């Protein structure tokens, strides 16, 4: 449907369809040559300590599986930065890493030939190792719902210029999802309908024959959903209004408890683990503690390196920043029988 002005800019769509086109369509935001790193700073770009922590996690998974040959699947791989860094971090270990990048953009020129590049998840139950999805689920497009003056949840429609209006009442599986995971109780309340993310995460967990699936994202839980949703945009390092014209990222926080339930139904162990990035990285040896001042006199160059590393670790684990990401971990045990 269009308004009284014809043209693509004036066509009304649900947020899911509009975001899909804006991010992944021809000329979309994530298909641009500069990639995500040209617009915002993720943990991968903040410090090589992050890749080192993922390499340590991969070693834990290999030990659990009783093997030195293990797969690492990076979902939402950007331009392959994390896989490249993990391969470098494991170069002097006994691990044999089978690296797979899942990204809808084209394979970058000059990427390490050991990395297999694909635009979709592996087939079900084919991966033995670690599936790692850093800031992937928040970019799986979702529809937005808003309660009208009568309290009826309706789809929010949007034009490419960011203008919005209320559309049809939410119905079917989307309505069931809202009722279970994010009820809208007051007129004007908004929610992002996370069902496509549940399905995406279930497929990711289901691709494992054995190992762990880890999703890292800004997230929220059923008891503390934001009353007006979290939909926003990012461009050139700044938060901007979410305009689905391909000029900016369009993202929303993840209803991570709903994803965890979908992962369990796809084969993950019932006891999914959910911790902050701060806690997850501390476990993996990434700490923002400053080196002892005495090191400055005995090894000045070492002190400077340790101080720089502590600063990077502090950024990765900072409250109010990257440290507040949630890490959802679901183990998939080897099949028996």
XYZ file of C-alpha atoms in Angstrom:
337
model
C 0.000 0.000 0.000
C 1.221 3.544 -0.730
C 0.155 6.993 0.404
C -0.764 9.827 -1.958
C 2.845 10.151 -3.143
C 4.044 7.264 -5.260
C 7.466 5.693 -5.020
C 9.564 3.370 -2.873
C 10.127 5.946 -0.128
C 6.406 6.195 0.518
C 5.533 2.504 0.619
C 4.345 1.220 3.989
C 5.806 -2.068 5.281
C 6.064 -3.924 8.541
C 9.332 -3.332 10.367
C 10.540 -6.861 9.684
C 10.240 -6.534 5.914
C 11.571 -2.969 5.933
C 14.607 -3.939 8.025
C 15.339 -6.968 5.854
C 15.489 -4.752 2.774
C 17.459 -2.001 4.501
C 20.125 -4.281 5.954
C 20.420 -7.148 3.504
C 18.768 -6.083 0.250
C 20.693 -4.753 -2.782
C 22.943 -1.969 -1.503
C 21.853 -2.732 2.055
C 23.750 -1.576 5.103
C 25.466 -4.915 5.785
C 26.449 -5.408 2.156
C 28.542 -2.229 2.054
C 32.311 -2.605 1.579
C 33.217 -1.037 4.929
C 31.237 -3.621 6.898
C 30.004 -3.143 10.469
C 33.432 -1.944 11.658
C 32.941 1.187 9.580
C 30.024 2.260 11.742
C 30.280 0.864 15.269
C 32.747 -0.754 17.618
C 32.017 -4.306 18.726
C 33.946 -6.357 21.268
C 35.807 -7.987 18.379
C 37.134 -4.614 17.257
C 37.783 -3.300 20.764
C 40.632 -5.646 21.651
C 42.389 -8.867 20.623
C 41.666 -9.995 24.178
C 38.150 -10.850 23.035
C 39.390 -13.243 20.356
C 41.808 -14.692 22.895
C 38.902 -15.388 25.224
C 36.946 -17.076 22.406
C 40.041 -19.161 21.635
C 40.135 -20.212 25.293
C 36.459 -21.108 25.146
C 37.095 -23.150 22.011
C 39.799 -25.050 23.877
C 37.313 -25.849 26.654
C 34.838 -27.206 24.104
C 37.533 -29.340 22.459
C 38.427 -30.787 25.852
C 34.780 -31.573 26.574
C 34.521 -33.354 23.225
C 37.784 -35.219 23.779
C 39.372 -34.021 20.549
C 42.016 -31.635 19.290
C 40.135 -30.998 16.048
C 37.202 -28.693 16.580
C 34.926 -26.460 14.533
C 34.371 -22.762 15.181
C 31.323 -21.299 13.454
C 31.143 -17.499 13.616
C 27.561 -16.414 12.895
C 27.261 -12.811 11.810
C 30.948 -12.855 10.962
C 31.238 -9.291 9.660
C 34.372 -9.368 7.555
C 35.932 -12.367 9.309
C 37.802 -10.376 11.959
C 37.025 -12.722 14.861
C 37.904 -15.924 13.011
C 41.138 -14.417 11.723
C 42.151 -13.425 15.243
C 41.179 -16.794 16.773
C 43.202 -18.657 14.149
C 46.181 -16.499 15.069
C 45.599 -17.060 18.793
C 45.491 -20.846 18.387
C 48.415 -21.085 15.955
C 50.843 -22.249 18.662
C 48.468 -24.671 20.346
C 47.563 -28.275 19.601
C 44.108 -27.264 18.385
C 43.164 -27.905 14.775
C 40.450 -25.326 14.090
C 37.932 -25.750 11.274
C 36.761 -22.163 10.795
C 33.380 -21.297 9.255
C 32.010 -17.790 8.705
C 28.268 -17.262 8.290
C 27.521 -13.857 6.784
C 25.194 -12.578 4.098
C 27.775 -10.203 2.642
C 30.280 -11.377 0.024
C 33.505 -13.031 1.095
C 36.125 -10.328 1.755
C 39.144 -10.190 -0.513
C 42.300 -11.565 1.058
C 40.532 -13.516 3.805
C 42.488 -16.432 5.273
C 41.840 -19.376 2.903
C 41.338 -21.668 5.897
C 38.024 -19.919 6.590
C 34.995 -21.399 4.841
C 32.522 -18.634 3.921
C 28.758 -19.243 3.674
C 25.576 -17.184 3.648
C 23.585 -19.603 5.802
C 23.889 -21.749 8.896
C 25.338 -25.263 8.635
C 22.957 -28.162 8.096
C 21.329 -29.614 11.233
C 23.521 -31.725 13.522
C 26.673 -31.359 11.424
C 28.975 -29.282 13.641
C 31.137 -30.556 16.485
C 32.565 -27.606 18.306
C 31.657 -24.015 19.144
C 29.046 -21.898 17.421
C 29.607 -18.253 18.389
C 27.162 -15.473 17.476
C 28.407 -12.055 18.515
C 25.821 -9.306 17.945
C 23.942 -11.415 15.426
C 20.486 -11.909 16.898
C 19.906 -8.172 17.372
C 20.140 -7.830 13.583
C 17.675 -10.600 12.770
C 14.759 -8.428 11.542
C 11.592 -8.431 13.630
C 8.188 -6.811 13.471
C 7.206 -4.146 15.970
C 3.868 -4.099 17.774
C 2.149 -1.233 19.596
C -0.996 -1.232 21.712
C -3.577 1.175 20.323
C -5.926 3.376 22.371
C -8.164 0.378 23.023
C -5.240 -1.792 24.135
C -5.204 -3.888 20.941
C -1.710 -4.890 19.804
C -1.193 -3.768 16.205
C 1.714 -4.102 13.813
C 3.674 -0.893 13.349
C 4.202 -0.047 9.693
C 7.045 2.156 8.486
C 8.182 3.977 5.365
C 11.752 4.190 4.138
C 11.949 7.727 5.560
C 11.160 6.423 9.072
C 7.548 7.626 9.312
C 5.290 5.155 11.162
C 1.614 4.258 11.453
C -0.382 1.476 13.094
C -1.503 -1.372 10.890
C -3.518 -4.550 11.346
C -3.984 -6.286 14.709
C -1.256 -8.771 15.586
C -2.570 -12.295 15.031
C -1.538 -15.943 14.812
C 1.891 -17.082 16.048
C 3.016 -13.484 16.575
C 0.098 -12.854 18.922
C 0.889 -16.070 20.776
C 4.511 -14.986 21.127
C 3.502 -11.595 22.537
C 1.101 -13.164 25.004
C 3.791 -15.503 26.303
C 6.918 -13.376 26.195
C 6.040 -9.676 25.973
C 2.402 -8.765 26.770
C 1.420 -5.177 25.945
C -0.679 -4.008 28.881
C -1.066 -0.257 28.280
C -1.988 1.889 25.250
C 1.184 3.122 23.598
C 3.313 0.243 24.888
C 5.578 -1.282 22.239
C 7.376 -4.573 21.734
C 9.655 -6.181 19.196
C 8.157 -9.553 18.242
C 11.140 -11.844 18.716
C 9.758 -14.969 17.064
C 12.130 -14.800 14.032
C 15.072 -14.629 16.426
C 13.836 -17.656 18.328
C 13.665 -19.542 15.040
C 17.121 -18.340 14.001
C 18.650 -19.356 17.327
C 16.907 -22.740 17.238
C 18.459 -23.352 13.812
C 21.868 -22.321 15.141
C 21.666 -24.659 18.142
C 20.238 -27.382 15.918
C 23.281 -27.233 13.637
C 25.424 -28.689 16.429
C 25.978 -32.413 16.649
C 27.829 -31.711 19.902
C 29.415 -28.720 21.569
C 28.260 -25.297 22.680
C 26.271 -22.485 21.111
C 26.940 -18.999 22.477
C 24.991 -15.835 21.628
C 26.349 -12.469 22.767
C 24.029 -9.478 22.620
C 22.303 -6.678 24.467
C 19.231 -8.388 25.858
C 16.342 -8.299 28.305
C 14.200 -10.766 30.257
C 10.446 -11.197 30.601
C 10.268 -9.553 34.035
C 12.063 -6.422 32.842
C 11.036 -5.735 29.258
C 11.433 -2.078 28.243
C 7.921 -0.577 28.011
C 8.489 1.118 24.654
C 10.851 -1.364 23.015
C 14.481 -0.843 22.047
C 14.451 -0.296 18.280
C 17.215 2.107 17.257
C 19.791 2.856 14.582
C 23.561 3.337 14.373
C 25.616 5.169 11.800
C 29.304 6.189 11.837
C 29.659 5.485 15.557
C 26.537 7.371 16.653
C 23.075 6.285 17.704
C 20.511 7.649 15.250
C 16.779 7.205 14.609
C 16.031 3.812 13.009
C 15.353 4.794 9.410
C 15.081 1.713 7.145
C 16.600 3.239 4.017
C 19.927 1.371 4.080
C 21.858 4.323 5.493
C 22.164 2.963 9.045
C 22.068 -0.167 11.128
C 18.611 -1.054 12.461
C 18.782 -3.045 15.659
C 16.847 -3.993 18.778
C 17.770 -5.794 21.976
C 17.035 -9.515 22.221
C 14.364 -11.270 24.291
C 17.030 -13.735 25.285
C 14.889 -15.933 27.537
C 12.588 -16.689 24.600
C 15.637 -17.604 22.495
C 16.909 -19.877 25.259
C 13.625 -21.782 25.284
C 13.765 -22.161 21.496
C 17.333 -23.434 21.777
C 16.305 -25.993 24.365
C 13.562 -27.265 22.080
C 16.144 -27.545 19.272
C 18.372 -29.890 21.247
C 20.208 -27.734 23.759
C 20.452 -28.825 27.368
C 17.593 -27.577 29.525
C 19.933 -25.645 31.830
C 20.971 -22.792 29.556
C 23.423 -20.381 31.130
C 22.913 -16.623 30.997
C 25.606 -14.310 32.378
C 26.924 -10.848 31.607
C 29.936 -10.430 29.347
C 31.739 -9.079 32.382
C 31.354 -12.388 34.213
C 31.964 -14.541 31.113
C 35.236 -12.786 30.274
C 36.422 -12.794 33.876
C 36.047 -16.585 33.828
C 38.151 -16.698 30.676
C 40.931 -14.665 32.234
C 40.108 -11.200 30.913
C 40.368 -8.726 33.789
C 40.678 -4.961 33.900
C 43.014 -5.007 36.900
C 46.019 -2.690 36.638
C 49.508 -4.249 36.723
C 51.570 -3.719 39.904
C 53.416 -0.422 39.902
C 56.619 -2.237 40.809
C 56.647 -3.692 37.288
C 57.289 -0.177 35.939
C 60.774 -0.142 37.463
C 61.746 -3.751 36.722
C 60.229 -3.998 33.219
C 59.050 -0.615 31.899
C 58.076 -1.935 28.457
C 56.207 -4.849 30.028
C 54.414 -2.451 32.352
C 53.244 -0.316 29.418
C 51.980 -3.409 27.577
C 50.202 -4.695 30.680
C 48.650 -1.282 31.286
C 47.347 -1.133 27.716
C 45.939 -4.648 28.039
C 44.217 -3.713 31.299
C 42.605 -0.732 29.584
C 41.285 -2.922 26.781
C 39.980 -5.472 29.278
C 38.260 -2.687 31.201
C 36.451 -1.598 28.034
C 35.310 -5.151 27.278
C 33.933 -5.606 30.807
C 32.716 -2.077 31.595
C 29.396 -1.529 33.323
C 27.103 0.540 31.159
C 29.006 -0.620 28.072
C 30.249 -3.838 26.505
C 30.358 -5.588 29.871
C 26.552 -5.464 30.041
C 26.085 -7.742 27.052
C 24.422 -11.050 27.867
C 26.130 -14.339 27.007
C 23.604 -17.119 26.383
C 25.323 -20.519 26.383
C 23.564 -23.739 25.443
C 25.405 -27.049 25.445
C 24.481 -29.779 23.014
C 25.567 -33.213 24.279
C 26.757 -35.869 21.820
C 24.020 -38.153 20.607
C 23.825 -41.518 22.360
C 22.777 -44.934 21.107
